[in-house]
Coordinates of C-alpha atoms and ligand atoms in Angstrom, one line a residue:
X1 CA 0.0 0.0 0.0
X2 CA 3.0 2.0 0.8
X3 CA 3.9 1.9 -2.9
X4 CA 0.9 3.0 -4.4
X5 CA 0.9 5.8 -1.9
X6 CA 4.2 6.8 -2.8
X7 CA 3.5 6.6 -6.7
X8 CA 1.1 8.6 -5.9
X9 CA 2.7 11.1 -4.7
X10 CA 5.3 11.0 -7.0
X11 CA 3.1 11.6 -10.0
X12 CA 1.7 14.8 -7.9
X13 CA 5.2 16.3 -7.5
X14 CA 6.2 15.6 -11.1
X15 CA 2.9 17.8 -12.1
X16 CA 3.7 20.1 -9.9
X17 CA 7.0 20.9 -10.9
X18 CA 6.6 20.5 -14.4
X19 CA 3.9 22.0 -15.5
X20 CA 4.6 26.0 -15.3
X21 CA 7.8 24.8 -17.3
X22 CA 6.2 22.9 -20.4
X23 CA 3.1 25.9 -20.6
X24 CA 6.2 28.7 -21.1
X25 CA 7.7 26.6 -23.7
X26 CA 4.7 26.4 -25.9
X27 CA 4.6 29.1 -29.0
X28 CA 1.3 28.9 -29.9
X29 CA -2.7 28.2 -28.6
X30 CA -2.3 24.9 -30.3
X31 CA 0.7 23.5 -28.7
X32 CA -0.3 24.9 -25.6
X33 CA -4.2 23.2 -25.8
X34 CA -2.8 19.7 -26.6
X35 CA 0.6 20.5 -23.4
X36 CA -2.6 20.7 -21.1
X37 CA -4.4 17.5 -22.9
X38 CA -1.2 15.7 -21.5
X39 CA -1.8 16.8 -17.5
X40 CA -5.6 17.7 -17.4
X41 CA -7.4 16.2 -20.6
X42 CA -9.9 13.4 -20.3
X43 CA -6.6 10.8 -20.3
X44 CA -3.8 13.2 -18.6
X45 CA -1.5 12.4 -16.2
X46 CA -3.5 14.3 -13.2
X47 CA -6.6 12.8 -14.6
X48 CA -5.5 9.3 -14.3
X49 CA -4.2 10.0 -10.5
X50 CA -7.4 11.5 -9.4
X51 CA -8.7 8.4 -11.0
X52 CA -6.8 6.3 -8.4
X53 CA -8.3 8.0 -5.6
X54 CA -11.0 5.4 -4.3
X55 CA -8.0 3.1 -4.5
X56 CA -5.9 4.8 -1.8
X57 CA -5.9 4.0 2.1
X58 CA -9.1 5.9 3.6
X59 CA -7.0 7.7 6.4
X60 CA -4.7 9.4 3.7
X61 CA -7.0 9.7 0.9
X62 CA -8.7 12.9 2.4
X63 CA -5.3 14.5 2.5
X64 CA -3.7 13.3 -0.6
X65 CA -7.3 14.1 -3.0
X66 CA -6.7 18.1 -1.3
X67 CA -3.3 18.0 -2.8
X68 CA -4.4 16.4 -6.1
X69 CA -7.5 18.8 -6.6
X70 CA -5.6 22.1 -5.9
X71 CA -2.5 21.1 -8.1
X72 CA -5.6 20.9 -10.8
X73 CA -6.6 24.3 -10.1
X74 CA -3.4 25.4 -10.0
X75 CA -2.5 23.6 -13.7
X76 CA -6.0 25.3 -14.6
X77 CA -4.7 28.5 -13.9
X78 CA -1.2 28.7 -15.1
X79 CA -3.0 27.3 -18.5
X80 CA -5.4 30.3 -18.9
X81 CA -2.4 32.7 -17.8
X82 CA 0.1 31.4 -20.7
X83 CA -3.2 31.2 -22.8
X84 CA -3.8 34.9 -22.5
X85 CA -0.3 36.0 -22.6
X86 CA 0.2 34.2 -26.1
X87 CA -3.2 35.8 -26.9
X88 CA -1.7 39.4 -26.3
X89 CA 1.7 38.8 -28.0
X90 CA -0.3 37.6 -30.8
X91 CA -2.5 41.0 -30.8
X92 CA 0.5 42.9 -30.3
X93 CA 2.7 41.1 -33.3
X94 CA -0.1 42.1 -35.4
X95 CA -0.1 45.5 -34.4
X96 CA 3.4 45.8 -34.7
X97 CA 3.6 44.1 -38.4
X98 CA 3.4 45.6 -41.8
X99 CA 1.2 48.1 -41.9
X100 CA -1.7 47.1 -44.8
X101 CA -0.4 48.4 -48.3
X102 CA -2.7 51.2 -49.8
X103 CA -1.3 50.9 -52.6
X104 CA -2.0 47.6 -53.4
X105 CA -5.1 47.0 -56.3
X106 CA -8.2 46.7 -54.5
X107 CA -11.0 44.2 -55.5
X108 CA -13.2 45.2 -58.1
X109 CA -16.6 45.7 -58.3
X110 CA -18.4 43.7 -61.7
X111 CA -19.9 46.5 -64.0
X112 CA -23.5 46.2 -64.5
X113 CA -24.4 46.8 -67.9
X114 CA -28.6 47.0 -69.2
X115 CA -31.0 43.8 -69.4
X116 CA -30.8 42.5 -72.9
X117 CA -34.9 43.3 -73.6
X118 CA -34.1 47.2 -72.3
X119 CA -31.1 47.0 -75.0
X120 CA -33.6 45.4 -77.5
X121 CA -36.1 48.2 -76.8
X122 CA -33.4 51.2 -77.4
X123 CA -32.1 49.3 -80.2
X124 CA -35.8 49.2 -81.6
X125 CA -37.0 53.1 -80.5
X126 CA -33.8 54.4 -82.0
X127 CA -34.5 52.9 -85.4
X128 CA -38.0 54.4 -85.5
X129 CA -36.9 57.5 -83.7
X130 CA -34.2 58.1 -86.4
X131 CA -37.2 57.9 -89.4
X132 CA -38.8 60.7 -87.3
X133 CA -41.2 59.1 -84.5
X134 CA -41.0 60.3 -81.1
X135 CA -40.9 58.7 -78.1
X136 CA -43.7 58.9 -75.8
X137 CA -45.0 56.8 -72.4
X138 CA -48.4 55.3 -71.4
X139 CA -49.5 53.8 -68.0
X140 CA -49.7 50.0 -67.0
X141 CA -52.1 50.4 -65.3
X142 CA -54.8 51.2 -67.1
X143 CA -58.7 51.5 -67.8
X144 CA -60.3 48.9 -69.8
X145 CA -61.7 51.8 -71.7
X146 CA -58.1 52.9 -73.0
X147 CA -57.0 49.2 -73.0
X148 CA -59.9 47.7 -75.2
X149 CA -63.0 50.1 -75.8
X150 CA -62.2 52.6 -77.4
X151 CA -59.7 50.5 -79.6
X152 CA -63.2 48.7 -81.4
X153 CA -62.8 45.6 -79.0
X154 CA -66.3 44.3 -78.7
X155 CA -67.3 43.4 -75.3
X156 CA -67.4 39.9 -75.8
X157 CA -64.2 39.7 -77.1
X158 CA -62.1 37.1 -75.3
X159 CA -59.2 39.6 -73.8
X160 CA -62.2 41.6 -72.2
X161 CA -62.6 38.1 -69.9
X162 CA -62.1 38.1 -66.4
X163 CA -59.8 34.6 -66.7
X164 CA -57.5 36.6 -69.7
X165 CA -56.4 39.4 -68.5
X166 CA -55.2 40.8 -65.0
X167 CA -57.9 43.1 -63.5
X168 CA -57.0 45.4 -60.5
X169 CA -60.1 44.9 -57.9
X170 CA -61.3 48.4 -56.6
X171 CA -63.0 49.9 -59.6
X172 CA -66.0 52.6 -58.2
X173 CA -68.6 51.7 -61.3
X174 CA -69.7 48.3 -62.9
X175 CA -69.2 49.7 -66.2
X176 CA -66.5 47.8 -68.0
X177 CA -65.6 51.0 -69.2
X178 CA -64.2 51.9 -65.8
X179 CA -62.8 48.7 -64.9
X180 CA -59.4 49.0 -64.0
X181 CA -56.2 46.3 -65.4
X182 CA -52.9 45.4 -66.1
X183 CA -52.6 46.6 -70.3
X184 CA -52.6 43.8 -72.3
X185 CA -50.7 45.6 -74.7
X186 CA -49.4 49.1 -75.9
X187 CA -52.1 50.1 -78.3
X188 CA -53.3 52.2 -75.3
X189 CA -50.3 54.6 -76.1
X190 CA -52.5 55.4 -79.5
X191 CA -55.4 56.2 -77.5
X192 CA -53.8 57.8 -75.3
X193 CA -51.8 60.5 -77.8
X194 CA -54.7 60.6 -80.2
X195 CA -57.0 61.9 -77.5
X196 CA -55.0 64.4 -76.0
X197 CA -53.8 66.0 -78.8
X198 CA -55.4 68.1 -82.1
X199 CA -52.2 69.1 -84.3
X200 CA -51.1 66.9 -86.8
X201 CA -48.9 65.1 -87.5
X202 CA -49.1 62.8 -85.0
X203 CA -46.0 60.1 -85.2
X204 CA -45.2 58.1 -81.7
X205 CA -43.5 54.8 -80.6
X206 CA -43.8 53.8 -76.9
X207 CA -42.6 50.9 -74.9
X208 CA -43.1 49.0 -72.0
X209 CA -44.2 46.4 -69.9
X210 CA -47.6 44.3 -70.7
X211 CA -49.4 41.4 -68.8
X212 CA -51.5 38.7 -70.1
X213 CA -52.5 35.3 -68.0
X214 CA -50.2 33.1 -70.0
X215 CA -47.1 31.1 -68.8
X216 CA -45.1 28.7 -70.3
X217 CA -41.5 28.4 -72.6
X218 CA -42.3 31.0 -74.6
X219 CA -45.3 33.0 -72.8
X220 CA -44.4 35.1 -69.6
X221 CA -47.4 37.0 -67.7
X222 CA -45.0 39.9 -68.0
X223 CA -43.4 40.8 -71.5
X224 CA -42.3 43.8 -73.3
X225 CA -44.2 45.6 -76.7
X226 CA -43.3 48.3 -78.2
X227 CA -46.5 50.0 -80.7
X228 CA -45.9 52.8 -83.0
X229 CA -48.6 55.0 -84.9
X230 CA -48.2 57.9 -87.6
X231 CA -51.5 59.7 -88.6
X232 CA -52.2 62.8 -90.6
X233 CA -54.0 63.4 -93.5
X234 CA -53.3 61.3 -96.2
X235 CA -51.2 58.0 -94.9
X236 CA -51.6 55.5 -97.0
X237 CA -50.8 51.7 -96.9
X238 CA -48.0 52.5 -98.5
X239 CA -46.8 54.7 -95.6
X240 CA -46.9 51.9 -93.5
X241 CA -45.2 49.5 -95.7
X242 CA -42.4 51.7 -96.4
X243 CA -41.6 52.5 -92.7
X244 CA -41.6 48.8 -91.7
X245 CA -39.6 47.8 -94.1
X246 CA -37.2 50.3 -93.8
X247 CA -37.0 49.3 -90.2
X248 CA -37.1 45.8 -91.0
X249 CA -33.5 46.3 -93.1
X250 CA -32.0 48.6 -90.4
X251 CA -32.7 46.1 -87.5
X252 CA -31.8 43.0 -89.1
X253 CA -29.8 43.8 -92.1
X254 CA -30.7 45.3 -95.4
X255 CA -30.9 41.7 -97.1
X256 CA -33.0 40.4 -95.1
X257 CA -36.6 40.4 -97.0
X258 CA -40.2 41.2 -95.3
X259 CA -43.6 39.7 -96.3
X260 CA -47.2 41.5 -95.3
X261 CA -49.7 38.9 -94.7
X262 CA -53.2 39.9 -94.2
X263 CA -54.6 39.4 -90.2
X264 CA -57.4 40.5 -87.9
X265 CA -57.3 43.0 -85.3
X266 CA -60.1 44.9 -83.8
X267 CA -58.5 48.5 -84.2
X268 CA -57.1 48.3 -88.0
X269 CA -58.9 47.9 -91.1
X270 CA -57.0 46.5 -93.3
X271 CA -54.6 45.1 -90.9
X272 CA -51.5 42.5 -91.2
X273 CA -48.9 40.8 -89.8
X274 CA -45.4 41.4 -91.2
X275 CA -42.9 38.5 -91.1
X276 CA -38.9 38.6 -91.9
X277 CA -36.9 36.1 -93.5
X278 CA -35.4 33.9 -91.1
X279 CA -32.0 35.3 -89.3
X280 CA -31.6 31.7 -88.5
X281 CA -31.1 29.7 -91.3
X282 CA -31.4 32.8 -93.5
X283 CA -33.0 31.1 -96.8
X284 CA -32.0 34.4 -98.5
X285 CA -28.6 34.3 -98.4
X286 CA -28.2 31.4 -100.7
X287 CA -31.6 30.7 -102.3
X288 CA -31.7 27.8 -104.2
X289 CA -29.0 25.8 -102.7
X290 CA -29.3 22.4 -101.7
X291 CA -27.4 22.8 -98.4
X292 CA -29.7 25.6 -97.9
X293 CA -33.1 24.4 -98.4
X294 CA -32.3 21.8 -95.8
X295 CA -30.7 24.3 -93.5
X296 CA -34.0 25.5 -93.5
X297 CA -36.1 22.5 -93.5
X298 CA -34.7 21.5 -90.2
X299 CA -34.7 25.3 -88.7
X300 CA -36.6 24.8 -85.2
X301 CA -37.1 28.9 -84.8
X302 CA -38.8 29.0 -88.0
X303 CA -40.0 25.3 -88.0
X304 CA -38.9 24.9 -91.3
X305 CA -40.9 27.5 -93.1
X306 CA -37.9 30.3 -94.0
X307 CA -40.4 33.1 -92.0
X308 CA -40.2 34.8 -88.9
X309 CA -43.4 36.5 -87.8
X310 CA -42.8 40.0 -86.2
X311 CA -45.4 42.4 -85.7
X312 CA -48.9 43.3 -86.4
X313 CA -49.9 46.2 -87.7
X314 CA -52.7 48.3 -90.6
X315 CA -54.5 51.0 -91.0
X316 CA -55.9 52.8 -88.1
X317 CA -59.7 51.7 -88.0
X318 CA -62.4 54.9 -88.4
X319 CA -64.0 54.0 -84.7
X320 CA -60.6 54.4 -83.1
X321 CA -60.1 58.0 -84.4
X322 CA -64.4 58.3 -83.8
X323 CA -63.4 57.3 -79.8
X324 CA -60.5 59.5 -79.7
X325 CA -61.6 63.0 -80.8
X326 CA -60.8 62.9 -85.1
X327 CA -62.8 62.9 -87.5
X328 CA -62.1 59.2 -90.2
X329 CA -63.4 61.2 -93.5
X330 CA -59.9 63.7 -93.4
X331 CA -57.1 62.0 -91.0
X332 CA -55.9 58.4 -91.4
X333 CA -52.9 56.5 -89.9
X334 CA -51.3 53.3 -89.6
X335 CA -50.0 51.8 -86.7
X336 CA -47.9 48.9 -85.8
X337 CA -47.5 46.7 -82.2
X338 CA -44.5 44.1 -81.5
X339 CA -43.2 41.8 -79.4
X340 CA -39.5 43.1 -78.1
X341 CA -39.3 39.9 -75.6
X342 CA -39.7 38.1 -78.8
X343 CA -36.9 39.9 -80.8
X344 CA -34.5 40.1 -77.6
X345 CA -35.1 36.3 -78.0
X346 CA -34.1 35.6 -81.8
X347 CA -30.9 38.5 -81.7
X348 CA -29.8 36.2 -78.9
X349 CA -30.7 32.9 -79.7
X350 CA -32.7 31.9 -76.8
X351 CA -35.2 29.6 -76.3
X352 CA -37.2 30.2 -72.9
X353 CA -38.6 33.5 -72.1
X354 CA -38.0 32.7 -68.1
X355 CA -34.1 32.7 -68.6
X356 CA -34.5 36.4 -69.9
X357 CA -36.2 37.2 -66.2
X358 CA -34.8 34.8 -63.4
X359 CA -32.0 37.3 -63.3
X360 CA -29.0 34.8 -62.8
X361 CA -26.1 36.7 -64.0
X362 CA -24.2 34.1 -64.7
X363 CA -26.8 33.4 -68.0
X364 CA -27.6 37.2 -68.9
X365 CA -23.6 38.1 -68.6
X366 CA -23.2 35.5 -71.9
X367 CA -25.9 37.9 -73.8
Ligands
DAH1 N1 -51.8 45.1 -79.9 C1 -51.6 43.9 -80.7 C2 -51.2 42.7 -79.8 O1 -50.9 43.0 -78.6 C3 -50.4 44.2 -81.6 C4 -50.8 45.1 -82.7 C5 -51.4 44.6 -83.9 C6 -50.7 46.5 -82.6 C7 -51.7 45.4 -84.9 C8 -51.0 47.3 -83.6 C9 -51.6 46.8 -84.8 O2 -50.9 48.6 -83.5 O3 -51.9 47.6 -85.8 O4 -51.3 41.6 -80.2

């Protein structure tokens, strides 16, 4: 028993006298964590005598365990001191180091540069606005009287419906007149200019954003138009086809060839729709060819057809001028709505609408 009480002992005085020792020898935290492991740590050397406690003679345990317990609180202590003194010298090194270098290049911030559809829409109103239009706004928010009345919509007409277009809750009157909605498009720009005001010429383009219920790879409830309208006395059909296809050349290229194709809409009469040979497989380039025509015949944008439909436009019907304020026996006009989502999409080569507004950089940086 005598042994064990002297191994005992021994280990405490070996602790004792080495510990202050191995702390001021260690550099860093680390060293100094894993010297204190060694004595106090789950498996240390004054863990594993305290562990031998029970095993001592009762009369000298008492004694011995008071010794054993304040060597741990002293081994605690002389740890957090050595801790905090490494702590300090490292603060102090710090301070004392290399100043930072202001002159070294700092990080830089990415540019931002505009949406592709904005750049589509300058790219659009500076062609139009360079043949003499100017540019003018209209609200998105808008009465169904501006939006489809006054435009010769007829009130059964499918856009009027509740489930087609967005309707804004908090209209005063149950006239559909007075309803109030989303535009479905930027025809209400015409009504809008022609009705407030009375010299002539009148020549406008206007963009923005327009809503429709529809949602899917190539529909978004949110997309971008851009309408145009020139009215005086005397426009002709031939007005209008001259513009467009001046336009036509100086957005796409001057050999790329436009079609009119005859179409309904409520406010023109005669209206059309105006399609330009594919910038895809551009049949034009090489008519004829072999290698072309099947270019063509397996062209997914233009499903094989060589067209690309554009816009829709004709001549300004008489019950549009009757709703806004001119008289249809001495003015007419043309005008001319189109799709800029649509052309962002086929100058870029995209194929889903949503990539053009989930706003990951890392797809609209490659535009
Ligand atoms: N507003 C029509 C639409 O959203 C586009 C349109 C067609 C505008 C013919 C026009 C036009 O001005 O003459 O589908």
């Amino acid at each position: 028993m005598g042994d064990a009480i002297e191994a005992f002992e021994h280990g405490l005085l070996q602790v004792a006298t080495g510990h202050q020792a191995t702390f001021a020898a260690c550099v860093d935290e680390a060293t100094l964590r894993a010297a204190s492991a060694k004595l106090i740590g789950p498996s240390g050397e004054l863990t594993k005598l305290l562990k031998l406690m029970p095993s001592l003679p009762g009369d000298r345990r008492k004694a011995l365990g008071q010794r054993a317990n304040e060597l741990k609180r002293e081994v605690t202590a002389s740890f957090d001191a050595r801790l905090s003194a490494l702590v300090q010298a490292a603060r102090q090194a710090d301070l004392e180091g290399p100043a930072v270098d202001p002159t070294l290049p700092g990080r830089s911030l990415g540019r931002g540069s505009p949406h592709p559809i904005t750049r589509t829409a300058d790219a659009l109103l500076e062609v139009f606005a360079s043949i003499g239009f100017e540019v003018t706004d209209a609200p998105e928010i808008e009465l169904a009287d501006f939006n489809f009345t006054r435009l010769g919509f007829p009130p059964d007409h499918p856009a009027t419906d509740m489930q087609d277009s967005f309707f804004v809750r908090g209209a005063t009157s149950a006239r559909f007149e007075d309803q109030v909605l989303l535009r479905t498009h930027t025809s209400n720009a015409q009504v809008h200019v022609m009705s407030s005001r009375r010299e002539l010429p009148i020549a406008c383009v206007s963009a923005g954003k327009v809503y429709r219920r529809d949602d899917d790879a190539t529909h978004s409830p949110m997309f971008h138009q851009v309408e145009g309208f020139w009215v005086d006395r005397g426009i002709s059909f031939s007005h209008l086809k001259g513009v467009l296809t001046t336009f036509v050349k100086r957005m796409f290229g001057a050999s790329v060839p436009v079609r009119f194709r005859p179409s309904y809409f409520p406010f023109v009469e005669p209206g059309g729709e105006l399609d330009v040979g594919c910038t895809i497989c551009r049949p034009f380039d090489e008519a004829g060819s072999d290698a072309q025509r099947e270019r063509t015949a397996s062209c997914r944008v233009c499903k094989g057809t060589g067209w690309l439909e554009v816009l829709g436009c004709g001549m300004i019907h008489p019950v549009v001028f009757e709703h806004c304020g001119w008289d249809p026996t001495t003015v007419t006009g043309f005008a001319f709505g189109m799709g800029i989502d649509r052309i962002a999409m086929l100058r870029h080569g995209v194929k889903d609408i949503r990539l053009l507004y989930e706003n990951d950089i890392r797809f609209l940086s490659q535009l």
